């Protein structure tokens, strides 16, 4: 059903709160997780630091996903970095890489404290032809353990 799940990360603590949800879906469905980061043109000189950030997260996610799984059934975690505008690159990546689902927070680094939907999340939801699971960052703080991560889904 969902062979490849994209998790866009902007470097903020808020965006990382989508990871446990992606992990849970990836583990249960055997889906590949793709961690994706877009850095602005002005940050291209530090691209290696962005890659280190993603690689570190991918290693942790890989460990979490495959804990207790039989050998040969491991879930794959990949990383990708591109330069440019976040929403445009996310939409383009979906088309080029057969992504089946996007899991992302409803707001990111811009820090809209009380906004229901950030501008990147809004543009992605309106543009991509696939499902987008939006995570409210404040809801993550209320979960107690993995069993309570996904309780209800509104379509």
Backbone as ProteinMPNN parsed JSONL, in Angstrom:
{"seq_chain_A": "XXXXXXXXXXXXXXXXXXXXXXXXXXXXXXXXXXXXXXXXXXXXXXXXXXXXXXXXXXXXXXXXXXXXXXXXXXXXXXXXXXXXXXXXXXXXXXXXXXXXXXXXXXXXXXXXXXXXXXXXXXXXXXXXXXXXXXXXXXXXXXXXXXXXXXXXXXX", "coords_chain_A": {"N_chain_A": [[0.821, -1.189, 0.0], [1.666, 1.439, 1.033], [4.579, 1.884, -0.119], [6.785, 3.557, -0.098], [7.616, 6.066, 2.131], [7.744, 9.472, 2.655], [9.514, 11.73, 4.681], [9.714, 14.915, 5.329], [12.186, 17.087, 6.612], [13.132, 19.96, 8.33], [15.204, 20.701, 9.916], [14.417, 21.621, 12.342], [13.355, 21.126, 15.771], [10.676, 20.725, 15.949], [9.892, 19.627, 13.444], [11.091, 17.122, 13.589], [9.414, 15.725, 15.221], [7.684, 14.288, 13.676], [8.921, 11.949, 13.03], [8.574, 9.569, 14.811], [5.976, 8.782, 14.07], [6.235, 8.198, 11.353], [8.081, 6.12, 11.634], [6.523, 4.221, 13.02], [4.514, 3.611, 11.121], [6.168, 2.722, 9.006], [7.367, 0.46, 10.176], [5.149, -1.203, 10.674], [4.039, -1.493, 8.113], [6.134, -2.212, 6.526], [7.374, -0.338, 4.962], [9.638, 1.654, 3.02], [11.484, 4.314, 4.39], [12.034, 7.662, 3.61], [14.087, 10.166, 4.42], [14.077, 13.601, 4.111], [15.614, 16.637, 3.269], [15.607, 20.084, 2.639], [17.742, 22.589, 1.725], [18.439, 26.057, 1.663], [19.751, 28.017, -1.072], [21.712, 29.688, -0.078], [22.875, 28.175, 1.892], [24.355, 26.181, 0.768], [27.124, 25.904, 0.916], [27.485, 24.654, 3.298], [26.495, 22.132, 3.025], [27.417, 19.577, 3.656], [27.157, 19.476, 6.418], [24.418, 19.458, 6.731], [23.942, 17.0, 5.595], [25.216, 15.34, 7.444], [23.537, 15.732, 9.638], [21.122, 14.575, 8.659], [22.033, 11.931, 8.195], [22.655, 11.099, 10.775], [20.094, 11.131, 11.991], [18.88, 9.218, 10.342], [20.294, 6.901, 10.966], [19.52, 6.467, 13.635], [16.73, 6.142, 13.268], [16.746, 3.876, 11.631], [17.785, 1.958, 13.377], [15.748, 1.95, 15.346], [13.558, 1.088, 13.797], [14.247, -1.508, 12.957], [14.679, -2.99, 15.188], [14.285, -5.999, 16.73], [13.241, -7.18, 14.449], [13.18, -9.919, 12.144], [16.133, -11.14, 10.497], [16.778, -10.079, 7.177], [14.335, -8.941, 6.763], [14.481, -6.302, 7.152], [13.655, -2.823, 7.377], [14.113, -0.3, 5.045], [15.95, 2.747, 5.198], [16.422, 5.839, 3.754], [18.238, 8.803, 2.744], [18.001, 12.192, 1.587], [19.079, 15.21, 0.142], [18.365, 18.426, -1.072], [18.677, 21.535, -2.842], [16.981, 24.673, -2.642], [13.531, 25.709, -2.758], [11.42, 24.573, -0.202], [8.681, 23.494, -0.445], [8.378, 23.228, -3.254], [10.476, 21.465, -3.904], [9.756, 19.2, -2.403], [7.343, 18.442, -3.631], [8.256, 17.911, -6.222], [10.04, 15.809, -5.705], [8.277, 13.817, -4.885], [6.98, 13.187, -7.29], [9.158, 12.221, -8.845], [10.15, 9.988, -7.457], [8.34, 7.965, -6.811], [6.84, 8.182, -4.389], [4.587, 7.288, -1.837], [3.282, 8.256, 0.4], [3.314, 11.112, 2.513], [4.674, 12.106, 5.543], [4.514, 14.586, 7.787], [5.094, 17.454, 9.924], [2.558, 19.817, 10.861], [3.381, 22.426, 11.1], [6.583, 24.062, 10.853], [9.978, 25.047, 10.999], [9.488, 27.748, 10.848], [8.019, 28.504, 12.985], [5.324, 29.123, 13.756], [3.457, 29.6, 16.361], [0.74, 29.246, 17.141], [-0.523, 28.547, 14.85], [-2.595, 26.639, 12.672], [-1.762, 25.423, 10.354], [1.22, 25.433, 8.607], [2.919, 27.373, 6.047], [4.45, 25.839, 4.174], [3.523, 23.202, 4.604], [0.848, 23.619, 3.932], [1.011, 24.319, 1.168], [2.157, 21.957, 0.156], [0.185, 20.024, 0.767], [-1.851, 20.922, -0.884], [-0.818, 20.501, -3.386], [0.448, 17.977, -3.973], [-0.32, 14.717, -5.357], [-0.838, 12.65, -3.606], [-1.545, 10.985, -0.42], [-1.17, 12.962, 2.559], [0.056, 12.915, 5.737], [-0.502, 14.875, 8.36], [1.069, 16.025, 11.236], [0.324, 17.319, 14.341], [2.447, 19.166, 16.263], [2.11, 19.668, 19.072], [0.483, 17.587, 19.867], [2.118, 15.386, 19.945], [3.585, 15.568, 22.275], [1.784, 14.708, 24.132], [1.537, 11.984, 23.896], [1.964, 8.694, 25.155], [4.1, 6.442, 24.858], [4.502, 4.033, 22.191], [2.12, 2.765, 21.349], [0.122, 4.644, 21.474], [0.519, 6.533, 19.513], [-0.788, 6.775, 16.933], [-4.051, 7.219, 16.932], [-6.469, 8.154, 15.906], [-7.567, 8.97, 12.641], [-8.31, 11.569, 10.498], [-10.125, 11.944, 7.624]], "CA_chain_A": [[0.0, 0.0, 0.0], [2.591, 2.565, 1.101], [5.915, 1.295, -0.249], [7.791, 4.568, 0.234], [7.076, 7.167, 2.928], [8.642, 10.629, 2.692], [9.434, 12.545, 5.895], [10.491, 16.151, 5.156], [12.74, 17.624, 7.849], [13.724, 21.278, 8.076], [16.249, 20.971, 10.894], [13.845, 22.072, 13.606], [12.877, 20.089, 16.695], [9.269, 20.51, 15.634], [9.79, 18.721, 12.3], [11.539, 15.789, 14.0], [8.328, 15.034, 15.921], [6.989, 13.421, 12.716], [9.662, 10.695, 12.883], [7.963, 8.379, 15.426], [4.802, 8.387, 13.301], [6.762, 7.533, 10.166], [8.666, 4.858, 12.082], [5.461, 3.274, 13.338], [3.926, 3.164, 9.855], [7.184, 1.948, 8.293], [7.531, -0.835, 10.839], [3.944, -2.023, 10.49], [3.742, -1.735, 6.701], [7.354, -2.611, 5.812], [7.639, 0.728, 3.992], [10.905, 2.386, 3.035], [11.365, 5.7, 4.842], [12.973, 8.581, 2.975], [14.242, 11.42, 5.157], [14.375, 14.6, 3.086], [15.915, 17.974, 3.778], [15.863, 21.099, 1.622], [18.471, 23.747, 2.27], [18.457, 27.194, 0.758], [20.962, 28.223, -1.871], [22.721, 30.35, 0.75], [23.467, 27.187, 2.804], [25.009, 25.128, -0.007], [28.507, 25.734, 1.376], [27.451, 23.809, 4.488], [25.669, 20.971, 2.685], [27.926, 18.389, 4.369], [26.602, 19.493, 7.773], [23.03, 19.03, 6.583], [23.999, 15.557, 5.349], [25.539, 14.703, 8.729], [22.294, 15.796, 10.411], [20.211, 13.552, 8.152], [22.617, 10.607, 8.407], [22.5, 10.784, 12.195], [18.692, 10.785, 12.191], [18.598, 7.969, 9.625], [20.882, 5.805, 11.742], [18.634, 6.244, 14.784], [15.466, 5.613, 12.756], [17.031, 2.51, 11.163], [17.917, 1.135, 14.588], [14.411, 1.826, 15.934], [12.689, 0.318, 12.906], [14.641, -2.9, 12.771], [14.823, -3.658, 16.481], [13.393, -7.144, 16.883], [12.793, -7.731, 13.156], [14.026, -11.016, 11.657], [17.103, -10.791, 9.441], [16.237, -10.155, 5.827], [13.069, -8.21, 6.677], [14.751, -4.947, 7.626], [13.041, -1.697, 6.68], [15.152, 0.56, 4.494], [15.874, 4.184, 5.457], [17.312, 6.577, 2.869], [18.261, 10.25, 2.96], [18.137, 12.994, 0.379], [19.174, 16.661, 0.357], [18.306, 19.235, -2.28], [18.703, 22.977, -2.613], [15.871, 25.402, -3.233], [12.341, 25.966, -1.955], [10.951, 23.326, 0.411], [7.458, 22.932, -1.02], [8.621, 22.847, -4.644], [11.318, 20.272, -3.935], [8.985, 18.064, -1.882], [6.403, 18.04, -4.683], [9.053, 17.343, -7.31], [10.571, 14.524, -5.242], [7.15, 12.875, -4.895], [6.785, 12.771, -8.674], [10.322, 11.513, -9.373], [10.593, 8.839, -6.664], [7.245, 7.061, -6.476], [6.493, 8.3, -2.971], [3.18, 6.944, -1.656], [2.737, 8.959, 1.552], [4.175, 12.086, 3.171], [4.394, 12.309, 6.963], [5.204, 15.813, 8.17], [4.395, 18.26, 10.92], [1.713, 20.848, 10.269], [4.209, 23.632, 11.08], [7.996, 23.703, 10.941], [10.956, 25.961, 11.579], [9.027, 29.13, 10.874], [7.633, 28.739, 14.367], [3.979, 29.618, 14.016], [3.102, 28.988, 17.637], [-0.661, 28.865, 17.257], [-1.089, 28.321, 13.521], [-3.036, 25.262, 12.427], [-1.061, 24.879, 9.207], [2.285, 26.283, 8.102], [2.825, 27.639, 4.614], [4.989, 24.717, 3.402], [2.557, 22.1, 4.727], [-0.338, 24.005, 3.17], [1.288, 24.203, -0.272], [2.368, 20.543, -0.167], [-1.129, 19.361, 0.79], [-2.661, 21.363, -2.023], [-0.145, 20.24, -4.65], [0.8, 16.581, -4.264], [-1.457, 13.842, -5.648], [-0.794, 11.501, -2.693], [-1.94, 11.355, 0.95], [-0.226, 13.648, 3.444], [-0.318, 12.789, 7.143], [0.004, 16.039, 9.089], [1.195, 15.804, 12.67], [0.357, 18.526, 15.17], [3.548, 18.966, 17.215], [1.674, 19.639, 20.473], [-0.131, 16.283, 20.137], [3.183, 14.416, 20.184], [3.98, 15.664, 23.672], [0.767, 14.071, 24.958], [1.538, 10.538, 23.721], [2.703, 7.919, 26.144], [4.455, 5.166, 24.277], [4.237, 3.822, 20.78], [0.751, 2.33, 21.079], [-0.797, 5.783, 21.439], [0.897, 7.514, 18.504], [-1.852, 6.978, 15.96], [-5.313, 6.753, 17.498], [-7.538, 8.517, 15.009], [-7.159, 9.634, 11.414], [-9.414, 12.297, 9.899], [-10.016, 12.034, 6.158]], "C_chain_A": [[0.866, 1.253, 0.0], [4.01, 1.989, 1.077], [7.01, 2.273, 0.163], [7.113, 5.737, 0.929], [8.13, 8.264, 3.014], [8.417, 11.407, 3.985], [10.316, 13.774, 5.682], [10.929, 16.695, 6.518], [13.43, 18.94, 7.539], [14.818, 21.647, 9.076], [15.724, 21.422, 12.242], [13.436, 20.879, 14.471], [11.421, 19.752, 16.403], [9.128, 19.485, 14.507], [10.154, 17.285, 12.671], [10.427, 15.025, 14.72], [7.506, 14.155, 14.981], [7.663, 12.051, 12.618], [9.013, 9.484, 13.556], [6.733, 7.875, 14.667], [5.22, 7.659, 12.024], [7.362, 6.183, 10.509], [7.584, 3.818, 12.326], [4.807, 2.74, 12.063], [4.903, 2.295, 9.072], [7.356, 0.554, 8.865], [6.342, -1.741, 10.547], [3.687, -2.396, 9.031], [4.951, -2.236, 5.911], [7.756, -1.595, 4.758], [9.042, 1.288, 4.14], [10.623, 3.798, 3.529], [12.435, 6.531, 4.15], [12.973, 9.881, 3.774], [14.754, 12.464, 4.168], [14.566, 15.972, 3.707], [16.2, 18.899, 2.604], [16.6, 22.24, 2.284], [18.507, 24.831, 1.203], [19.779, 27.326, 0.028], [22.094, 28.826, -1.036], [23.433, 29.38, 1.703], [24.213, 26.064, 2.075], [26.448, 24.871, 0.43], [28.579, 24.796, 2.58], [26.617, 22.548, 4.268], [26.115, 19.712, 3.439], [27.388, 18.326, 5.799], [25.135, 19.056, 7.759], [22.983, 17.516, 6.374], [24.325, 14.798, 6.636], [24.303, 14.658, 9.627], [21.336, 14.687, 9.976], [20.734, 12.14, 8.398], [22.473, 10.165, 9.857], [21.066, 10.373, 12.511], [18.355, 9.443, 11.545], [19.132, 6.765, 10.384], [19.99, 5.459, 12.941], [17.317, 5.623, 14.345], [15.646, 4.158, 12.322], [17.115, 1.542, 12.338], [16.544, 0.889, 15.226], [13.506, 0.915, 15.103], [12.99, -1.17, 12.92], [14.894, -3.646, 14.068], [13.8, -4.786, 16.567], [12.876, -7.743, 15.579], [13.72, -8.869, 12.747], [14.967, -10.535, 10.562], [16.481, -10.992, 8.075], [14.909, -9.433, 5.666], [13.24, -6.77, 7.139], [14.064, -3.909, 6.749], [14.156, -0.743, 6.274], [14.884, 2.03, 4.841], [16.883, 4.867, 4.545], [17.242, 8.061, 3.203], [18.449, 10.952, 1.623], [18.173, 14.46, 0.767], [19.126, 17.345, -1.004], [18.315, 20.709, -1.89], [17.487, 23.614, -3.267], [14.762, 25.671, -2.252], [11.763, 24.639, -1.465], [9.751, 22.724, -0.296], [7.658, 22.464, -2.457], [9.438, 21.559, -4.724], [10.598, 19.038, -3.415], [8.055, 17.549, -2.975], [7.125, 17.382, -5.853], [9.582, 15.961, -6.943], [9.483, 13.452, -5.255], [6.947, 12.324, -6.303], [7.92, 11.881, -9.182], [10.618, 10.195, -8.677], [9.489, 7.906, -6.199], [6.963, 7.016, -4.975], [4.993, 8.074, -2.841], [2.497, 7.723, -0.533], [3.772, 9.947, 2.068], [3.721, 12.187, 4.622], [5.202, 13.528, 7.384], [4.413, 16.556, 9.235], [3.621, 19.372, 10.21], [2.407, 22.207, 10.23], [5.657, 23.2, 11.261], [8.827, 24.782, 11.59], [10.472, 27.397, 11.652], [8.444, 29.508, 12.219], [6.287, 29.37, 14.601], [3.456, 28.912, 15.256], [1.66, 28.493, 17.685], [-1.322, 28.642, 15.9], [-1.495, 26.863, 13.37], [-2.211, 24.629, 11.321], [-0.019, 25.877, 8.72], [2.195, 26.417, 6.592], [3.358, 26.487, 3.76], [4.01, 23.549, 3.435], [1.308, 22.391, 3.899], [-0.107, 23.819, 1.673], [1.499, 22.752, -0.682], [1.026, 19.82, -0.232], [-1.964, 19.698, -0.429], [-2.086, 20.916, -3.358], [0.062, 18.763, -4.958], [-0.44, 15.718, -4.489], [-1.516, 12.598, -4.752], [-1.247, 11.939, -1.301], [-0.796, 12.026, 1.713], [-0.752, 13.493, 4.864], [0.327, 13.949, 7.88], [-0.043, 15.761, 10.58], [1.21, 17.153, 13.369], [1.426, 18.325, 16.227], [3.104, 18.889, 18.667], [1.037, 18.301, 20.827], [0.926, 15.242, 20.483], [3.588, 14.417, 21.651], [3.009, 14.928, 24.586], [0.78, 12.551, 24.847], [2.385, 9.874, 24.787], [3.001, 6.552, 25.555], [3.958, 5.022, 22.857], [2.78, 3.483, 20.478], [-0.204, 3.497, 20.912], [-0.463, 6.797, 20.348], [-0.248, 7.796, 17.538], [-3.118, 6.361, 16.523], [-6.475, 6.994, 16.544], [-6.938, 9.185, 13.786], [-8.401, 10.279, 10.813], [-9.164, 12.39, 8.392], [-10.941, 13.116, 5.662]], "O_chain_A": [[0.804, 2.047, -0.939], [4.57, 1.649, 2.119], [8.038, 1.87, 0.706], [6.168, 6.327, 0.405], [9.271, 8.011, 3.401], [7.279, 11.709, 4.347], [11.534, 13.691, 5.835], [10.136, 16.753, 7.457], [14.219, 19.028, 6.598], [15.302, 22.779, 9.079], [16.496, 21.588, 13.186], [13.204, 19.778, 13.972], [10.992, 18.614, 16.593], [8.318, 18.565, 14.614], [9.585, 16.339, 12.126], [10.491, 13.8, 14.819], [6.702, 13.35, 15.45], [7.038, 11.091, 12.168], [8.907, 8.439, 12.915], [6.479, 6.671, 14.63], [4.638, 6.637, 11.66], [7.183, 5.211, 9.774], [7.707, 2.672, 11.894], [4.574, 1.537, 11.946], [4.521, 1.255, 8.535], [7.477, -0.42, 8.122], [6.516, -2.912, 10.21], [3.18, -3.48, 8.743], [4.813, -2.639, 4.756], [8.405, -1.943, 3.772], [9.57, 1.385, 5.247], [9.632, 4.411, 3.131], [13.603, 6.146, 4.11], [11.978, 10.605, 3.799], [15.744, 12.238, 3.473], [13.787, 16.407, 4.554], [16.94, 18.545, 1.687], [16.142, 22.794, 3.283], [18.593, 24.553, 0.007], [20.801, 26.801, 0.47], [23.269, 28.525, -1.247], [24.477, 29.719, 2.26], [24.653, 25.103, 2.705], [26.938, 23.747, 0.326], [29.628, 24.21, 2.846], [26.095, 21.968, 5.221], [25.287, 18.882, 3.812], [27.185, 17.236, 6.334], [24.675, 18.367, 8.669], [22.104, 16.834, 6.901], [23.766, 13.729, 6.885], [24.055, 13.656, 10.298], [20.805, 13.952, 10.808], [19.968, 11.25, 8.767], [22.2, 8.997, 10.133], [20.839, 9.387, 13.212], [17.634, 8.631, 12.125], [18.482, 5.722, 10.433], [19.743, 4.285, 13.218], [16.835, 4.682, 14.976], [14.802, 3.31, 12.609], [16.573, 0.438, 12.286], [16.219, -0.238, 15.599], [12.783, 0.078, 15.645], [12.076, -1.994, 12.896], [15.283, -4.814, 14.046], [12.595, -4.55, 16.486], [12.137, -8.727, 15.611], [14.926, -8.791, 12.98], [14.633, -9.632, 9.795], [15.75, -11.955, 7.845], [14.403, -9.32, 4.549], [12.265, -6.097, 7.475], [13.914, -4.093, 5.541], [15.036, -0.424, 7.074], [13.746, 2.496, 4.786], [18.064, 4.521, 4.554], [16.308, 8.519, 3.861], [18.979, 10.386, 0.666], [17.399, 14.907, 1.614], [19.762, 16.903, -1.961], [18.0, 21.072, -0.757], [17.019, 23.159, -4.31], [15.005, 25.844, -1.057], [11.635, 23.692, -2.24], [9.794, 21.564, -0.705], [7.155, 21.407, -2.835], [9.13, 20.67, -5.517], [10.805, 17.94, -3.931], [7.99, 16.344, -3.215], [6.64, 16.396, -6.407], [9.576, 15.049, -7.77], [9.751, 12.302, -5.601], [6.763, 11.119, -6.478], [7.669, 10.894, -9.874], [11.289, 9.346, -9.264], [9.698, 7.127, -5.269], [6.862, 5.943, -4.378], [4.212, 8.6, -3.634], [1.271, 7.839, -0.515], [4.968, 9.658, 2.062], [2.531, 12.336, 4.899], [6.432, 13.507, 7.343], [3.22, 16.318, 9.423], [3.979, 19.804, 9.115], [2.055, 23.053, 9.408], [5.929, 22.107, 11.759], [8.436, 25.363, 12.603], [10.995, 28.185, 12.44], [8.376, 30.688, 12.564], [6.123, 30.101, 15.577], [3.058, 27.749, 15.193], [1.397, 27.418, 18.224], [-2.547, 28.557, 15.812], [-0.823, 25.964, 13.877], [-1.979, 23.42, 11.341], [-0.34, 27.034, 8.452], [1.479, 25.661, 5.936], [2.775, 26.182, 2.72], [3.703, 22.971, 2.392], [0.775, 21.498, 3.239], [-0.939, 23.225, 0.986], [1.063, 22.351, -1.762], [0.761, 19.085, -1.183], [-2.699, 18.855, -0.944], [-2.789, 20.946, -4.368], [-0.131, 18.341, -6.098], [-1.486, 15.956, -3.885], [-2.166, 11.611, -5.097], [-1.325, 13.137, -1.028], [0.376, 11.698, 1.531], [-1.878, 13.895, 5.161], [1.549, 14.008, 8.014], [-1.06, 15.32, 11.115], [2.011, 18.026, 13.033], [1.324, 17.391, 17.023], [3.672, 18.11, 19.432], [1.052, 17.916, 21.996], [0.65, 14.311, 21.239], [3.9, 13.364, 22.206], [3.375, 14.56, 25.703], [0.102, 11.881, 25.626], [3.384, 10.422, 25.252], [2.23, 5.611, 25.74], [3.111, 5.782, 22.387], [2.264, 3.887, 19.436], [-1.244, 3.352, 20.269], [-1.117, 7.838, 20.272], [-0.63, 8.952, 17.354], [-3.251, 5.139, 16.588], [-7.354, 6.146, 16.392], [-5.926, 9.88, 13.878], [-9.425, 9.619, 10.637], [-8.114, 12.861, 7.954], [-11.011, 13.364, 4.459]]}, "name": "protein", "num_of_chains": 1, "seq": "XXXXXXXXXXXXXXXXXXXXXXXXXXXXXXXXXXXXXXXXXXXXXXXXXXXXXXXXXXXXXXXXXXXXXXXXXXXXXXXXXXXXXXXXXXXXXXXXXXXXXXXXXXXXXXXXXXXXXXXXXXXXXXXXXXXXXXXXXXXXXXXXXXXXXXXXXXX"}
